Tab-separated table of C-alpha atoms and ligand atoms in Angstrom:
chain	number	residue	atom	x	y	z
A	185	UNK	CA	-4.324	19.200	-16.259
A	186	UNK	CA	-5.705	20.730	-12.524
A	187	UNK	CA	-2.127	18.733	-10.784
A	188	UNK	CA	-2.377	16.932	-7.396
A	189	UNK	CA	0.415	16.103	-4.965
A	190	UNK	CA	0.131	13.437	-3.780
A	191	UNK	CA	2.094	11.998	-0.861
A	192	UNK	CA	4.081	9.527	-0.761
A	193	UNK	CA	4.665	6.172	1.422
A	194	UNK	CA	8.410	6.492	3.595
A	195	UNK	CA	10.282	3.707	4.665
A	196	UNK	CA	13.669	4.616	7.316
A	197	UNK	CA	16.294	2.326	5.634
A	198	UNK	CA	19.218	1.012	7.992
A	199	UNK	CA	22.962	0.420	6.318
A	200	UNK	CA	24.997	-1.594	7.776
A	201	UNK	CA	26.374	1.389	9.477
A	202	UNK	CA	23.940	1.873	11.091
A	203	UNK	CA	23.469	4.409	10.277
A	204	UNK	CA	18.917	5.383	8.616
A	205	UNK	CA	17.448	6.913	5.266
A	206	UNK	CA	14.562	7.572	4.075
A	207	UNK	CA	14.356	5.532	0.601
A	208	UNK	CA	11.038	4.769	-1.435
A	209	UNK	CA	11.487	2.130	-4.655
A	210	UNK	CA	11.576	4.707	-7.632
A	211	UNK	CA	8.864	2.605	-9.314
A	212	UNK	CA	6.901	4.478	-6.829
A	213	UNK	CA	7.320	7.419	-7.000
A	214	UNK	CA	7.415	7.265	-11.216
A	215	UNK	CA	4.290	5.502	-10.525
A	216	UNK	CA	2.411	8.653	-9.787
A	217	UNK	CA	3.967	10.954	-11.524
A	218	UNK	CA	3.998	8.870	-15.162
A	219	UNK	CA	0.497	6.946	-14.471
A	220	UNK	CA	-1.584	9.060	-12.260
A	221	UNK	CA	-0.591	11.336	-13.494
A	222	UNK	CA	0.287	13.848	-10.426
A	223	UNK	CA	3.478	15.389	-8.371
A	224	UNK	CA	5.069	12.920	-5.357
A	225	UNK	CA	6.274	14.147	-2.126
A	226	UNK	CA	7.811	11.917	-0.509
A	227	UNK	CA	7.233	11.791	3.319
A	228	UNK	CA	9.288	11.169	5.921
A	229	UNK	CA	8.781	7.828	8.981
A	230	UNK	CA	9.603	10.934	11.264
A	231	UNK	CA	5.426	10.479	12.564
A	232	UNK	CA	6.132	11.184	15.910
A	233	UNK	CA	7.509	14.811	15.554
A	234	UNK	CA	5.606	15.922	12.279
A	235	UNK	CA	2.892	17.812	11.910
A	236	UNK	CA	0.599	15.318	10.272
A	237	UNK	CA	-2.133	17.396	9.958
A	238	UNK	CA	0.017	19.822	8.521
A	239	UNK	CA	1.090	17.905	5.885
A	240	UNK	CA	-2.237	17.136	5.098
A	241	UNK	CA	-3.553	19.751	4.043
A	242	UNK	CA	-1.454	20.774	1.696
A	243	UNK	CA	-1.743	17.143	0.504
A	244	UNK	CA	-4.655	15.928	-2.793
A	245	UNK	CA	-4.057	11.587	-1.480
A	246	UNK	CA	-1.997	9.441	0.102
A	247	UNK	CA	-0.139	6.821	-1.806
A	248	UNK	CA	0.822	3.947	0.356
A	249	UNK	CA	3.901	1.668	-0.472
A	250	UNK	CA	5.213	-1.840	-0.689
A	251	UNK	CA	8.647	-2.419	1.831
A	252	UNK	CA	10.003	-5.246	2.447
A	253	UNK	CA	9.580	-3.975	6.687
A	254	UNK	CA	6.780	-5.445	7.735
A	255	UNK	CA	4.283	-3.765	10.249
A	256	UNK	CA	5.486	-4.334	14.139
A	257	UNK	CA	2.531	-7.784	15.759
A	258	UNK	CA	2.201	-4.847	19.163
A	259	UNK	CA	0.018	-2.966	16.749
A	260	UNK	CA	-2.393	-5.693	16.053
A	261	UNK	CA	-1.676	-8.109	19.719
A	262	UNK	CA	0.241	-10.957	17.142
A	263	UNK	CA	3.115	-12.507	18.088
A	264	UNK	CA	6.476	-11.558	18.530
A	265	UNK	CA	8.569	-10.779	15.240
A	266	UNK	CA	11.257	-14.017	14.713
A	267	UNK	CA	15.018	-13.526	14.215
A	268	UNK	CA	15.701	-11.261	11.633
A	269	UNK	CA	12.483	-10.013	9.822
A	270	UNK	CA	12.879	-7.405	8.392
A	271	UNK	CA	11.285	-3.975	10.771
A	272	UNK	CA	10.167	-0.436	10.220
A	273	UNK	CA	8.792	0.398	13.140
A	274	UNK	CA	9.301	4.657	11.924
A	275	UNK	CA	7.664	3.793	9.420
A	276	UNK	CA	4.546	2.239	11.699
A	277	UNK	CA	4.364	5.199	13.531
A	278	UNK	CA	3.791	7.331	10.371
A	279	UNK	CA	1.584	5.696	7.713
A	280	UNK	CA	-0.959	3.969	10.382
A	281	UNK	CA	-1.737	7.669	11.561
A	282	UNK	CA	-1.434	9.293	8.581
A	283	UNK	CA	-4.225	6.523	6.717
A	284	UNK	CA	-6.462	6.974	10.286
A	285	UNK	CA	-6.655	11.116	9.597
A	286	UNK	CA	-6.430	10.907	5.851
A	287	UNK	CA	-9.993	8.736	5.444
A	288	UNK	CA	-11.785	10.937	8.493
A	289	UNK	CA	-10.762	13.985	5.535
A	290	UNK	CA	-11.785	12.059	2.424
A	291	UNK	CA	-8.862	12.238	0.931
A	292	UNK	CA	-8.184	9.075	-1.551
A	293	UNK	CA	-6.394	6.963	-0.732
A	294	UNK	CA	-4.160	3.474	-2.328
A	295	UNK	CA	-2.695	1.853	-0.749
A	296	UNK	CA	0.276	-1.196	-2.453
A	297	UNK	CA	1.577	-4.286	-0.850
A	298	UNK	CA	3.283	-2.764	2.336
A	299	UNK	CA	0.154	-0.851	2.136
A	300	UNK	CA	-2.119	-2.918	2.304
A	301	UNK	CA	-1.215	-4.434	5.722
A	302	UNK	CA	-0.487	-1.114	7.123
A	303	UNK	CA	-4.451	-0.146	6.038
A	304	UNK	CA	-5.914	-3.445	7.667
A	305	UNK	CA	-4.060	-2.274	10.898
A	306	UNK	CA	-5.195	0.932	10.522
A	307	UNK	CA	-8.188	0.356	10.861
A	308	UNK	CA	-7.968	-2.393	13.536
A	309	UNK	CA	-7.152	-5.848	11.308
A	310	UNK	CA	-4.281	-8.181	11.865
A	311	UNK	CA	-1.832	-10.118	10.035
A	312	UNK	CA	-0.733	-13.146	9.662
A	313	UNK	CA	2.512	-12.812	9.708
A	314	UNK	CA	4.756	-16.325	7.606
A	315	UNK	CA	1.795	-17.009	4.785
A	316	UNK	CA	3.625	-20.105	3.128
A	317	UNK	CA	3.231	-21.352	6.925
A	318	UNK	CA	-0.748	-21.536	6.741
A	319	UNK	CA	-2.735	-25.374	5.003
A	320	UNK	CA	-3.454	-24.234	2.453
A	321	UNK	CA	-1.546	-22.017	1.211
A	322	UNK	CA	1.075	-21.165	-1.646
A	323	UNK	CA	4.025	-19.272	-1.286
A	324	UNK	CA	3.647	-15.480	-1.651
A	325	UNK	CA	7.209	-14.022	-1.627
A	326	UNK	CA	9.586	-13.223	-4.320
A	327	UNK	CA	10.945	-15.525	-6.958
A	328	UNK	CA	14.595	-15.594	-6.254
A	329	UNK	CA	15.299	-17.471	-8.937
A	330	UNK	CA	13.772	-14.188	-11.423
A	331	UNK	CA	14.996	-11.529	-12.944
A	332	UNK	CA	13.608	-7.911	-11.413
A	333	UNK	CA	12.259	-7.008	-14.034
A	334	UNK	CA	10.181	-10.848	-14.109
A	335	UNK	CA	9.844	-11.183	-10.092
A	336	UNK	CA	7.222	-8.818	-10.652
A	337	UNK	CA	5.785	-11.009	-13.544
A	338	UNK	CA	2.647	-12.457	-13.651
A	339	UNK	CA	2.972	-15.151	-10.393
A	340	UNK	CA	-1.305	-16.004	-9.900
A	341	UNK	CA	-4.306	-15.226	-10.293
A	342	UNK	CA	-6.954	-13.232	-8.293
A	343	UNK	CA	-11.300	-13.645	-8.325
A	344	UNK	CA	-12.677	-9.953	-8.672
A	345	UNK	CA	-15.798	-9.361	-6.922
A	346	UNK	CA	-18.156	-8.708	-9.267
A	347	UNK	CA	-20.344	-4.977	-9.118
A	348	UNK	CA	-17.062	-3.746	-6.754
A	349	UNK	CA	-15.403	-0.880	-7.147
A	350	UNK	CA	-12.601	-3.101	-8.371
A	351	UNK	CA	-14.574	-5.331	-10.840
A	352	UNK	CA	-15.807	-1.813	-12.513
A	353	UNK	CA	-12.001	-0.357	-12.425
A	354	UNK	CA	-11.008	-3.668	-14.795
A	355	UNK	CA	-13.929	-3.110	-17.096
A	356	UNK	CA	-15.885	-5.513	-15.035
A	357	UNK	CA	-13.337	-8.527	-15.341
A	358	UNK	CA	-13.866	-10.466	-11.758
A	359	UNK	CA	-10.509	-12.855	-12.768
A	360	UNK	CA	-6.754	-10.989	-13.236
A	361	UNK	CA	-3.259	-11.967	-13.062
A	362	UNK	CA	-0.954	-10.109	-10.335
A	363	UNK	CA	2.233	-10.431	-8.873
A	364	UNK	CA	3.645	-11.847	-5.557
A	365	UNK	CA	6.485	-9.989	-3.037
A	366	UNK	CA	4.867	-10.755	0.086
A	367	UNK	CA	5.085	-13.243	3.402
A	368	UNK	CA	2.943	-11.649	5.808
A	369	UNK	CA	-1.248	-11.052	4.412
A	370	UNK	CA	-4.226	-9.590	5.777
A	371	UNK	CA	-5.704	-12.615	8.326
A	372	UNK	CA	-9.049	-11.098	10.391
A	373	UNK	CA	-10.090	-7.970	8.320
A	374	UNK	CA	-10.892	-5.120	10.034
A	375	UNK	CA	-14.554	-4.353	10.153
A	376	UNK	CA	-15.114	-1.400	7.976
A	377	UNK	CA	-13.493	-3.334	4.438
A	378	UNK	CA	-14.397	-4.753	1.751
A	379	UNK	CA	-12.770	-7.147	-0.026
A	380	UNK	CA	-12.607	-7.677	-3.195
A	381	UNK	CA	-10.246	-9.682	-4.771
A	382	UNK	CA	-9.321	-12.802	-3.066
A	383	UNK	CA	-6.298	-15.114	-4.470
A	384	UNK	CA	-6.917	-19.384	-5.461
A	385	UNK	CA	-5.907	-20.217	-2.027
A	386	UNK	CA	-8.359	-17.180	-0.698
A	387	UNK	CA	-5.606	-14.462	0.936
A	388	UNK	CA	-7.419	-10.946	0.630
A	389	UNK	CA	-5.768	-8.888	-2.283
A	390	UNK	CA	-7.750	-5.837	-2.833
A	391	UNK	CA	-9.070	-4.418	-0.454
A	392	UNK	CA	-12.266	-1.256	-0.629
A	393	UNK	CA	-14.269	0.888	2.570
A	394	UNK	CA	-17.522	1.335	0.830
A	395	UNK	CA	-18.248	3.821	3.943
A	396	UNK	CA	-15.139	6.565	2.688
A	397	UNK	CA	-15.632	9.338	1.956
A	398	UNK	CA	-13.484	9.500	-1.127
A	399	UNK	CA	-11.423	6.857	-3.257
A	400	UNK	CA	-9.790	4.132	-1.411
A	401	UNK	CA	-8.139	1.235	-2.583
A	402	UNK	CA	-6.147	-1.330	-1.484
A	403	UNK	CA	-4.443	-4.122	-3.025
A	404	UNK	CA	-1.408	-6.823	-1.739
A	405	UNK	CA	-0.036	-6.720	-5.381
A	406	UNK	CA	2.128	-4.340	-7.033
A	407	UNK	CA	0.721	-2.529	-9.947
A	408	UNK	CA	3.057	0.129	-9.642
A	409	UNK	CA	6.176	-1.652	-11.778
A	410	UNK	CA	7.101	-1.497	-15.195
A	411	UNK	CA	5.657	-4.883	-15.984
A	412	UNK	CA	3.382	-4.644	-14.071
A	413	UNK	CA	1.602	-0.592	-14.855
A	414	UNK	CA	1.844	-2.425	-18.652
A	415	UNK	CA	-1.094	-4.356	-17.935
A	416	UNK	CA	-5.437	-2.274	-18.683
A	417	UNK	CA	-6.072	-3.220	-14.179
A	418	UNK	CA	-2.709	-1.188	-13.671
A	419	UNK	CA	-3.150	2.037	-15.701
A	420	UNK	CA	-7.345	2.249	-14.749
A	421	UNK	CA	-5.816	1.848	-10.776
A	422	UNK	CA	-3.670	4.424	-10.749
A	423	UNK	CA	-5.617	6.721	-13.341
A	424	UNK	CA	-8.866	6.901	-11.135
A	425	UNK	CA	-6.816	7.250	-8.432
A	426	UNK	CA	-5.311	10.514	-10.215
A	427	UNK	CA	-8.424	11.853	-11.155
A	428	UNK	CA	-9.973	11.325	-6.970
A	429	UNK	CA	-6.594	13.356	-6.346
A	430	UNK	CA	-7.571	15.917	-9.261
A	431	UNK	CA	-10.589	15.688	-7.924
A	432	UNK	CA	-10.026	16.476	-4.062
A	433	UNK	CA	-6.855	19.231	-4.986
A	434	UNK	CA	-9.624	22.045	-7.336
A	435	UNK	CA	-12.588	21.544	-3.576
A	436	UNK	CA	-8.886	21.832	-1.464
A	437	UNK	CA	-9.016	25.098	-3.552
A	438	UNK	CA	-11.559	26.744	-3.924
A	439	UNK	CA	-11.840	26.260	0.381
A	440	UNK	CA	-8.946	28.027	0.774
A	441	UNK	CA	-9.687	30.528	-1.226
A	442	UNK	CA	-12.765	30.715	0.200
A	443	UNK	CA	-11.836	30.991	3.715
B	58	LIG	N1	7.602	-6.784	3.691
B	58	LIG	C1	6.026	-7.651	3.401
B	58	LIG	C2	5.128	-7.100	2.157
B	58	LIG	C3	5.524	-6.757	0.952
B	58	LIG	C4	6.237	-5.597	0.481
B	58	LIG	O1	5.761	-4.085	0.545
B	58	LIG	N2	7.426	-6.112	-0.634
B	58	LIG	C5	7.188	-4.971	-1.161
B	58	LIG	C6	8.845	-5.102	-1.280
B	58	LIG	C7	10.369	-4.431	-2.076
B	58	LIG	C8	9.269	-3.046	-3.236
B	58	LIG	O2	9.392	-1.850	-2.293
B	58	LIG	O3	8.477	-3.818	-4.066
B	58	LIG	C9	5.739	-8.713	3.816
B	58	LIG	O4	6.388	-9.631	3.218
B	58	LIG	O5	4.522	-9.520	3.901
């Protein structure tokens, strides 16, 4: 099978000694390797010094992971963070420009949770910061009463836009069950994005970009966790992403050969 190299967004995590580490949850890289059957490459959160174009010249897809940290509000003119809200400006400075560059190239892009929120902000949208405090919204945060696997099991249903790309991946289904581990969510949708799924309380759970030149799918839930990877929709999403990256790789190699 044609291999593909997929960039996986890394986080800058500070420990109690004020030392920073590049961190990626193993479930993300395992999902790319096993469910997308591609080669994961961690992208360090060094956006302000990385040559992002040189990096993208060598990638065949971009996978934007989740993270406990949150996109800095100044990127979408939102209210300042409350004390204690986790942040990762180094990741922001990497993923936000990377997203726009990848889309310009038609590079396959798959976003999850924080990545879903980054995509919306990168393209001009905004975020809710504390969804559970909004009228009519449920609490979408992680249920700490559950064990690790339980936290990534089903939390609520979603309604899927009929005949859209997500419904296609769901075999035509317009309902699915997903997990939920977030306090932030899409508020104003970016102009070029289309809602593909919503939760019963109206949270935008999945979006697509009809004008994108390549594969682009973004979800608020976590299909990458081993519990969720047993779900047919998760397998279909990662399979389609891996196929798109391999097709992109074949074109990249032939372009290189032609050069
Ligand atoms: N911090 C944001 C995004 C939430 C998110 O990505 N959760 C995943 C946390 C751990 C993991 O990587 O699975 C928000 O709260 O909305």
